[in-house]
Coordinates of C-alpha atoms in Angstrom, one line a residue:
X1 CA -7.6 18.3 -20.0
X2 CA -4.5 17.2 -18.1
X3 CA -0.8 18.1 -19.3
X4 CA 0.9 15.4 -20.4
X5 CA 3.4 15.5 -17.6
X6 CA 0.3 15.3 -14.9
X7 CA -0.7 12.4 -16.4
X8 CA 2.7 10.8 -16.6
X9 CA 3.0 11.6 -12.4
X10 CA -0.4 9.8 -12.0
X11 CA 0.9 7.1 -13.6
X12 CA 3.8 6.7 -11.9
X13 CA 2.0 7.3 -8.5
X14 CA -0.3 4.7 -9.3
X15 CA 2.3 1.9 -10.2
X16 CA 4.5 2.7 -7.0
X17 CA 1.4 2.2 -5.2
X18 CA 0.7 -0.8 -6.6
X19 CA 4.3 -2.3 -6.1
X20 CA 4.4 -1.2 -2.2
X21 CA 1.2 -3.1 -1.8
X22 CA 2.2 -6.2 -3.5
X23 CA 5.5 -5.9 -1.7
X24 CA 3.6 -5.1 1.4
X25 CA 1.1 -8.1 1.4
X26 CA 2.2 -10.4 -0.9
X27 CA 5.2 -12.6 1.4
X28 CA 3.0 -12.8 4.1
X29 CA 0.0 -14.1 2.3
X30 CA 2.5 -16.6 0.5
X31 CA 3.3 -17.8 3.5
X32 CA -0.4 -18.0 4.9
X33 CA -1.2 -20.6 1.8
X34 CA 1.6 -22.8 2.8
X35 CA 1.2 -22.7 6.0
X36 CA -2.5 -22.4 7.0
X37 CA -2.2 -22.3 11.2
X38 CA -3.1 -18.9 13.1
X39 CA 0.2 -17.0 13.1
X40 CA 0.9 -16.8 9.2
X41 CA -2.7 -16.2 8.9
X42 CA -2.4 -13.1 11.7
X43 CA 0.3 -11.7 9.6
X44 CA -1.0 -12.1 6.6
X45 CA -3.9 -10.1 7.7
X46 CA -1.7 -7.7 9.1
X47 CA 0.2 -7.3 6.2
X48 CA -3.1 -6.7 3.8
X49 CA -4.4 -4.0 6.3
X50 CA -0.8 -2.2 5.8
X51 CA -1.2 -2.6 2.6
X52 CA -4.5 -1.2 1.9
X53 CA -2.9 2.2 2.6
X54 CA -0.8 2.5 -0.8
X55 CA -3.3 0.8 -2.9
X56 CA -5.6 3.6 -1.6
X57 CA -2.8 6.2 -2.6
X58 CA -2.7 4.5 -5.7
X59 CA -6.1 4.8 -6.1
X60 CA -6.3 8.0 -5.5
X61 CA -3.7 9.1 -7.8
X62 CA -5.4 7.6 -10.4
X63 CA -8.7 9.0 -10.3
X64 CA -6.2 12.2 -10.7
X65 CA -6.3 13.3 -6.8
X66 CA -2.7 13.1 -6.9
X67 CA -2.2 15.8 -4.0
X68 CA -4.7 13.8 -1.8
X69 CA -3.1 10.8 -2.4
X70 CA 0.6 12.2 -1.2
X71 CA -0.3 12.3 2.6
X72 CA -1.6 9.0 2.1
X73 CA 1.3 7.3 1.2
X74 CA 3.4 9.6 3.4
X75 CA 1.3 7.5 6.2
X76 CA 2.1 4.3 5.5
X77 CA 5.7 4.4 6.8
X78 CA 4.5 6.0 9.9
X79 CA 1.6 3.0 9.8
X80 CA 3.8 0.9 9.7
X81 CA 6.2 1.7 12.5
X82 CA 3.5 1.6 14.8
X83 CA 2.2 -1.7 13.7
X84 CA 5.1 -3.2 15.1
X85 CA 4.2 -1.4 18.4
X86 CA -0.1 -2.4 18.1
X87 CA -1.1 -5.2 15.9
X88 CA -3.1 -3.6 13.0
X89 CA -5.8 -5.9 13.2

């Protein structure tokens, strides 16, 4: 069985993933409700790709593969530097 601490790290993996993918794609697809048209809805797509990355980690974490689920949130800020060179779509 897991230590108690391990299991507290899971948890606190999972829910930062969680909040950096609702932070992630939630604005955009706000914004993609109200306004319907092709550039909110390019965005907003954009912004759930990005976002998939963390909710992966967070995932991960949970399942308890917290050490495979560090380099995948240590990719999304790299992600998402170079989304803003190449559309992640």
């Amino acid at each position: 069985p897991a230590r108690r601490g391990t299991r507290r790290g899971h948890r606190l993996a999972v829910a930062g993933g969680l909040l950096a993918y609702g932070a992630t794609a939630r604005r955009a697809q706000a914004l993609a409700v109200c306004d319907p048209s092709a550039g909110p809805v390019r965005k907003a797509v954009g912004a759930g790709i990005l976002g998939l990355i963390p909710l992966q980690a967070a995932l991960t974490a949970g399942a308890g593969a917290l050490r495979s689920a560090l380099p995948l949130a240590a990719a999304f800020p790299l992600a998402r530097a170079l989304s803003r060179r190449v559309s992640p779509t």
